[in-house]
PDB file of C-alpha atoms in Angstrom:
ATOM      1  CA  UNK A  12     166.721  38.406  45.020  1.00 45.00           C
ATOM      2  CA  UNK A  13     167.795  36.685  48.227  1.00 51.00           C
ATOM      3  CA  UNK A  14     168.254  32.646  47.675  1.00 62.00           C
ATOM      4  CA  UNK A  15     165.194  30.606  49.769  1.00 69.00           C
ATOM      5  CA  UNK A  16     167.220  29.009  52.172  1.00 75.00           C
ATOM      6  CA  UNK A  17     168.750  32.972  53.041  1.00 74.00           C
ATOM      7  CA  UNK A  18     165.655  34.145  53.612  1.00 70.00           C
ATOM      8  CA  UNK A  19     164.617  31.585  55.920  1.00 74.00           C
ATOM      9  CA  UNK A  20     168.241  31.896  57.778  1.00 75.00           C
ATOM     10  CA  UNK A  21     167.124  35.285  58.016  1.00 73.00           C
ATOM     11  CA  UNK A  22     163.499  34.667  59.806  1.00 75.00           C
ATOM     12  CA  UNK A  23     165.623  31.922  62.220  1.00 75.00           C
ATOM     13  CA  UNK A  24     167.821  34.757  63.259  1.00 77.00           C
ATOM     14  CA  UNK A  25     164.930  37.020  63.849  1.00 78.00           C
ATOM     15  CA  UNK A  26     162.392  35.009  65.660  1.00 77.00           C
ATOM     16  CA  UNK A  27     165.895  34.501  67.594  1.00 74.00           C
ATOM     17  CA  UNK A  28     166.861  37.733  68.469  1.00 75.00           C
ATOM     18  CA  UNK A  29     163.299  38.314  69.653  1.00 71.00           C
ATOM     19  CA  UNK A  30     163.056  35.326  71.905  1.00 74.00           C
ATOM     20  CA  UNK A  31     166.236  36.030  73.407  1.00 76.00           C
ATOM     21  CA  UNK A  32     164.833  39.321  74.340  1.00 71.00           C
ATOM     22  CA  UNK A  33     161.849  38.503  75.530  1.00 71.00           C
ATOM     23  CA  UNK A  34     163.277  35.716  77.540  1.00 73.00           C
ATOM     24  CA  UNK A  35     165.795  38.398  79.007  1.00 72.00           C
ATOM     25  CA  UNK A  36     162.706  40.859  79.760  1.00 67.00           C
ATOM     26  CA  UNK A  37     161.076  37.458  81.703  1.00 68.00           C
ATOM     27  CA  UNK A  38     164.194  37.086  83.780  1.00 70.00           C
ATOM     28  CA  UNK A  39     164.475  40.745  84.621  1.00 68.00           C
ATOM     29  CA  UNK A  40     160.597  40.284  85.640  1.00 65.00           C
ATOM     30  CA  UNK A  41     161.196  37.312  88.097  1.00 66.00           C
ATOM     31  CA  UNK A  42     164.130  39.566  89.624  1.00 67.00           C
ATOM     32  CA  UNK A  43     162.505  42.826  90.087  1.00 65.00           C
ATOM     33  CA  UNK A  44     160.345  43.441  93.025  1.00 67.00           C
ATOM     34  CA  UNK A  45     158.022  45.833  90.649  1.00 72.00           C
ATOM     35  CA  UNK A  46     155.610  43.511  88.930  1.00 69.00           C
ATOM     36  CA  UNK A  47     153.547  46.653  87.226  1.00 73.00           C
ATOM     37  CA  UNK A  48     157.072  48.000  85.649  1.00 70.00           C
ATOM     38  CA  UNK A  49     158.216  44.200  84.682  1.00 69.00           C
ATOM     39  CA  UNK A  50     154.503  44.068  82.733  1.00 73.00           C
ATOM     40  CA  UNK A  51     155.390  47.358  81.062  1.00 78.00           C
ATOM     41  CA  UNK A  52     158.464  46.309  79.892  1.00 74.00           C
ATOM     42  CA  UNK A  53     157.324  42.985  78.592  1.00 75.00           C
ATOM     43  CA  UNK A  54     154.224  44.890  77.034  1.00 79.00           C
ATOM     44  CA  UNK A  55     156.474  47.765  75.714  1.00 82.00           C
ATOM     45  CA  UNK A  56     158.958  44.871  74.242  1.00 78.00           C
ATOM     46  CA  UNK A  57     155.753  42.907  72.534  1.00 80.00           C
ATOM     47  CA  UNK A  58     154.456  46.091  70.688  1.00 85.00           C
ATOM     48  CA  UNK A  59     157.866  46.756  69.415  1.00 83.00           C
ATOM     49  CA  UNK A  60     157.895  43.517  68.133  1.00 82.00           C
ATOM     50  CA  UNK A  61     154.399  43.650  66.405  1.00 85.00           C
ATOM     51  CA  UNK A  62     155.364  47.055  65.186  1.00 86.00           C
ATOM     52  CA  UNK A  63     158.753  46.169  63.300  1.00 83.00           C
ATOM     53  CA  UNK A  64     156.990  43.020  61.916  1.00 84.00           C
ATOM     54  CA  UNK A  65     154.075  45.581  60.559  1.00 86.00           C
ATOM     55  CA  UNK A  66     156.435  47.735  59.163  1.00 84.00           C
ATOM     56  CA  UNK A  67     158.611  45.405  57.346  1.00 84.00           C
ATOM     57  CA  UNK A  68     155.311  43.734  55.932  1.00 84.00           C
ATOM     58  CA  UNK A  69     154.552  47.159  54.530  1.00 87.00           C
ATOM     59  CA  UNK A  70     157.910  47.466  53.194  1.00 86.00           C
ATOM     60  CA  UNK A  71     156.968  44.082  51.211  1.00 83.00           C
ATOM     61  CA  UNK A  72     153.687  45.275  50.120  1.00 88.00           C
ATOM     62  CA  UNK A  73     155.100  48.242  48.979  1.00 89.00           C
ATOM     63  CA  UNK A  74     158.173  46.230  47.202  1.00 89.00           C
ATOM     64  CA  UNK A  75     154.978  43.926  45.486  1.00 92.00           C
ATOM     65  CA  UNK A  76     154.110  47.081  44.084  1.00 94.00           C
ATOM     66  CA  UNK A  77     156.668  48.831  42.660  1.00 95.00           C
ATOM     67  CA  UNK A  78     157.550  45.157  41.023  1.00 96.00           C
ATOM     68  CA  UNK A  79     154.150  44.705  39.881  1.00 96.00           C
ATOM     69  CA  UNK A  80     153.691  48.307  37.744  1.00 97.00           C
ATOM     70  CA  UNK A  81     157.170  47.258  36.103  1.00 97.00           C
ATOM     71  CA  UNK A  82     155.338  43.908  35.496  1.00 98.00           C
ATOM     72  CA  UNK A  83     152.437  45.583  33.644  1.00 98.00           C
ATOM     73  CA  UNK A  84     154.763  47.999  31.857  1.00 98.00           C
ATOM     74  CA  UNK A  85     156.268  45.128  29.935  1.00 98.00           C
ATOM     75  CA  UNK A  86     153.161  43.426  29.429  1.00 98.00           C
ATOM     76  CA  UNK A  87     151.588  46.793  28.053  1.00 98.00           C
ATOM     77  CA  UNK A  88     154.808  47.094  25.545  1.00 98.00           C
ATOM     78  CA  UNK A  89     154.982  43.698  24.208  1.00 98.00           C
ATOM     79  CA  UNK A  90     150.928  43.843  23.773  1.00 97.00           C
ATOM     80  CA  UNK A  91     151.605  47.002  21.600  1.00 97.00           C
ATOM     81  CA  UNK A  92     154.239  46.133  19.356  1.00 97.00           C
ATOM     82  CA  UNK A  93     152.022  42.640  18.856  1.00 96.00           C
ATOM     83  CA  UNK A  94     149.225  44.734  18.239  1.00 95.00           C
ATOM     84  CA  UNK A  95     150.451  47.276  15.992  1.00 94.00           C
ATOM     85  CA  UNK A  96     153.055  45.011  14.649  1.00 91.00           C
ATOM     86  CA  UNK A  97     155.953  47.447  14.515  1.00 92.00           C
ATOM     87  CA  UNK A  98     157.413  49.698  17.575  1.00 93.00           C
ATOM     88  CA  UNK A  99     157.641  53.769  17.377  1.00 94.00           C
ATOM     89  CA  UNK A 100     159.900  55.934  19.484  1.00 96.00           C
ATOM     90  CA  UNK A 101     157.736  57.662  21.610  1.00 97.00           C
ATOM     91  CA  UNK A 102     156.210  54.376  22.927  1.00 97.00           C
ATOM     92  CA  UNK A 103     159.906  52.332  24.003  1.00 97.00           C
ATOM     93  CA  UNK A 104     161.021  55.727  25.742  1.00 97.00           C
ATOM     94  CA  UNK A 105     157.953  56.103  27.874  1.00 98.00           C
ATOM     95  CA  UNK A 106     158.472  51.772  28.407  1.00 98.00           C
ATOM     96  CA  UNK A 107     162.702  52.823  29.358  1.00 97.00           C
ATOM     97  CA  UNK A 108     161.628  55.388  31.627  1.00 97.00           C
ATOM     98  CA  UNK A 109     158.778  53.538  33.257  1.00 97.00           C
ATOM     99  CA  UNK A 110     160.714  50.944  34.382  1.00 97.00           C
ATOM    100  CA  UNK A 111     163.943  52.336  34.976  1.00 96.00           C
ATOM    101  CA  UNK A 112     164.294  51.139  38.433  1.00 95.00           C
ATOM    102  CA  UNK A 113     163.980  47.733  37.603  1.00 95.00           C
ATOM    103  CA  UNK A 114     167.217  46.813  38.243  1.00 95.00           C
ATOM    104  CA  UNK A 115     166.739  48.184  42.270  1.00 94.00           C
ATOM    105  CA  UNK A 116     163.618  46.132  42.603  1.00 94.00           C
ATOM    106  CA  UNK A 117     164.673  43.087  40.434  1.00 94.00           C
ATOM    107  CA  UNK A 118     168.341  43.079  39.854  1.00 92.00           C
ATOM    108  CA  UNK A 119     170.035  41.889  36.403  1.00 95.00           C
ATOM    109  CA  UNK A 120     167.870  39.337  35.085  1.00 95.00           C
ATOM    110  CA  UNK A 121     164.917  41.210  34.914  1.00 97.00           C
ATOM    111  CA  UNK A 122     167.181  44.975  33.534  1.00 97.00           C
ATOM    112  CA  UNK A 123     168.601  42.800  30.991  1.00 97.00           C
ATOM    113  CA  UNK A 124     165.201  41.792  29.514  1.00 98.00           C
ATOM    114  CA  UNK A 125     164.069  45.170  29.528  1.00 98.00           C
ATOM    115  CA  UNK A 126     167.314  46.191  28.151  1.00 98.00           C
ATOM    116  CA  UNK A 127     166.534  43.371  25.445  1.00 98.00           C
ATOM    117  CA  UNK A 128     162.884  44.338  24.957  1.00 98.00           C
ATOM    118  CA  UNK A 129     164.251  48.071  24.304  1.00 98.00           C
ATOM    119  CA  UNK A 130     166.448  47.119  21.762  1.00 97.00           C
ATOM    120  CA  UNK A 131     165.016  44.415  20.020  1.00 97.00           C
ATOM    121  CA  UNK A 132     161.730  47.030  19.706  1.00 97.00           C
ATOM    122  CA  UNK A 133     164.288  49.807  18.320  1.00 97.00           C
ATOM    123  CA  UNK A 134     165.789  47.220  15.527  1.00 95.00           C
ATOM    124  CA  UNK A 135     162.035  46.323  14.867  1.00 95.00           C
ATOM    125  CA  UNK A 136     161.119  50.216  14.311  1.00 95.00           C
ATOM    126  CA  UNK A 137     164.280  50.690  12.311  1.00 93.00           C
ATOM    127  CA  UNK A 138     163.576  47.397  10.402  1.00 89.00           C
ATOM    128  CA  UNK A 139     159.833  48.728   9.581  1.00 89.00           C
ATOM    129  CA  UNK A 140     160.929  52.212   8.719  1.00 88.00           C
ATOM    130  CA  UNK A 141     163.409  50.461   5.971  1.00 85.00           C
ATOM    131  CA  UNK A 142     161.045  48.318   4.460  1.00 81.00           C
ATOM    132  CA  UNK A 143     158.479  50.852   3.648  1.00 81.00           C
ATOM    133  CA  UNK A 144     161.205  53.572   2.615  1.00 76.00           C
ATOM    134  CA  UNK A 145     162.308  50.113   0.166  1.00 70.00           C
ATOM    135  CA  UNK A 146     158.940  50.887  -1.570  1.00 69.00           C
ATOM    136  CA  UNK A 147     159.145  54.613  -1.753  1.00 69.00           C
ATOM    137  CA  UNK A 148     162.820  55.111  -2.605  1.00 68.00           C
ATOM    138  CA  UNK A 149     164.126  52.400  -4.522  1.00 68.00           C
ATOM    139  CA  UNK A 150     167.989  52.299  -3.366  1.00 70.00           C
ATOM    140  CA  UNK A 151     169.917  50.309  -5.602  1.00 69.00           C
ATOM    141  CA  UNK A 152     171.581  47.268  -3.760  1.00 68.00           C
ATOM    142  CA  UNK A 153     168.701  47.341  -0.843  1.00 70.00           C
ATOM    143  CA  UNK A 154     168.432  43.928   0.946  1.00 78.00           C
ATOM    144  CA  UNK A 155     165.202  43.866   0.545  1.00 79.00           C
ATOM    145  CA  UNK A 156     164.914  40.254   1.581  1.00 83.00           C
ATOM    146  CA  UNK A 157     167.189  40.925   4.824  1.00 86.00           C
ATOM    147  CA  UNK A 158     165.304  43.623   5.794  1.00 84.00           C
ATOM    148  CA  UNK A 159     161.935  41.618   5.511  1.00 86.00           C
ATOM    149  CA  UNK A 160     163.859  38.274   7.518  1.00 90.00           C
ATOM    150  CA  UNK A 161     164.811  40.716  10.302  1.00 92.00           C
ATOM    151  CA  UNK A 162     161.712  42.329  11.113  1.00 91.00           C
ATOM    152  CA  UNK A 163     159.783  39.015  11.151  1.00 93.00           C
ATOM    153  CA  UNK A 164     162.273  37.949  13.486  1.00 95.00           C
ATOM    154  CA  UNK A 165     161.524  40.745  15.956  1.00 94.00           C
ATOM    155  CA  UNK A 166     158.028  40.491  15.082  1.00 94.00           C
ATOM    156  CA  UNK A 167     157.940  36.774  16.124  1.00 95.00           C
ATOM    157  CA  UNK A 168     160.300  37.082  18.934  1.00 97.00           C
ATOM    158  CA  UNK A 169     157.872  39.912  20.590  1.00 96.00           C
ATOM    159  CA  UNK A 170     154.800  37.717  19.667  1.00 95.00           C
ATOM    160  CA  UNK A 171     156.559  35.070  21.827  1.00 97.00           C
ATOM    161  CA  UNK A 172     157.193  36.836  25.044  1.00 96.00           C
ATOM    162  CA  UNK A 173     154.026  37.186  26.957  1.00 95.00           C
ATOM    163  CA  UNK A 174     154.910  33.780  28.238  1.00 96.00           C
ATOM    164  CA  UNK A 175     158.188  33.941  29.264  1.00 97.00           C
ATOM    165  CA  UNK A 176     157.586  37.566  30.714  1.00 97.00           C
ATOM    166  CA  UNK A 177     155.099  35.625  33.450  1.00 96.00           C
ATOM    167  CA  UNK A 178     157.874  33.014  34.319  1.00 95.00           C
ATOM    168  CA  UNK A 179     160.440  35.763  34.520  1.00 96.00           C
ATOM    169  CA  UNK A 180     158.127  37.640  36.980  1.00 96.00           C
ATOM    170  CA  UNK A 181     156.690  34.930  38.719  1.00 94.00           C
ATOM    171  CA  UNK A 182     159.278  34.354  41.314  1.00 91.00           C
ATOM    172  CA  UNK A 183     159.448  38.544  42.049  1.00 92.00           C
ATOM    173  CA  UNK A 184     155.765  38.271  42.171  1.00 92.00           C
ATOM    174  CA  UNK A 185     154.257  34.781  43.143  1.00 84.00           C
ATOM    175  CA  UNK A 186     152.322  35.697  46.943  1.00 78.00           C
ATOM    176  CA  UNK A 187     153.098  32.949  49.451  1.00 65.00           C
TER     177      UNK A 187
END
C-alpha cells in the first residue's frame, strides 16, 4: 500500500494537471472569437474531469471490496478453528483458495499472515490427528506430552488472533 504522504503527492499532481488544463481551455476561450465552441470545450473538459474522478472512486469501492471478503475469510477461519478447536483439510483449502489474491490487493504483510494462518491450522490438524491416534494406537516412544504442548500452542495462538487480524486490516480497510 502506497505511503500517506505518496498518496497525497499523488492528489497534488492531479488537482494539478487538471487546473493546468482548465486554465489552458480559459485562455484558448479569451482568444477564440467562438464563445459557444470555447463553452463546449470547457464543458466537455469539466465532464471528463467528473468522469475520471467517478471512475477511479469506483475502482476504490471496488478495491474496498475485494479487501473486505478476504477480511471476512480470515475472520470466518480463525472463528472455526476457535470454535471447533482443531482445523480439518477441507476447511484451510477452501480459506487458501478464497483468499488467494491477497497478496494483489494487500501485498506481503497481509499473504504472509494468511500464509501463517494456513500453516499454523495444518500443524494444529496434524497435532489433533496425533493425539487421538496416541489413544487408539499406543506407539511406543510417542511424545505424548509434545504433542499435547504443540496443539495448545496453536490452539491459543488462533484463540488470540481476532484482534490482531482487525489491526492488520484496519489500515486496508479504515473509510476516510
Amino acid at each position: 500500500m502506497k505511503s500517506t504522504w505518496k498518496r497525497k503527492l499523488l492528489q497534488l499532481l492531479e488537482i494539478l494537471a487538471f487546473s493546468i488544463l482548465g486554465i489552458s481551455v480559459v485562455l484558448i476561450c479569451l482568444n477564440t472569437k467562438e464563445p459557444l465552441a470555447s463553452a463546449i470545450g470547457f464543458a466537455t473538459v469539466y465532464i471528463a474531469y467528473q468522469q475520471w474522478r467517478a471512475n477511479q472512486q469506483k475502482l476504490n469501492f471496488d478495491r474496498y471490496d475485494r479487501r473486505l471478503k478476504v477480511y471476512d475469510e480470515v475472520r470466518k477461519i480463525l472463528s472455526l478453528i476457535i470454535q471447533k478447536g482443531t482445523a480439518n483439510y477441507e476447511d484451510l483449502r477452501k480459506f487458501y483458495s478464497a483468499t488467494s489474491e491477497a497478496y494483489f490487493l494487500f501485498g506481503n504483510e497481509i499473504q504472509d499472515y494468511i500464509d501463517e494462518i494456513f500453516r499454523r491450522g495444518i500443524n494444529l490438524k496434524r497435532w489433533s490427528t496425533e493425539y487421538k491416534d496416541s489413544f487408539t494406537y499406543k506407539k511406543p516412544g510417542h511424545d505424548y506430552d509434545m504433542v499435547s504442548n504443540r496443539m495448545h500452542e496453536d490452539l491459543v495462538w488462533f484463540s488470540e488472533q481476532l484482534e490482531p487480524a482487525k489491526e492488520k486490516f484496519k489500515k486496508y480497510l479504515h473509510i476516510r
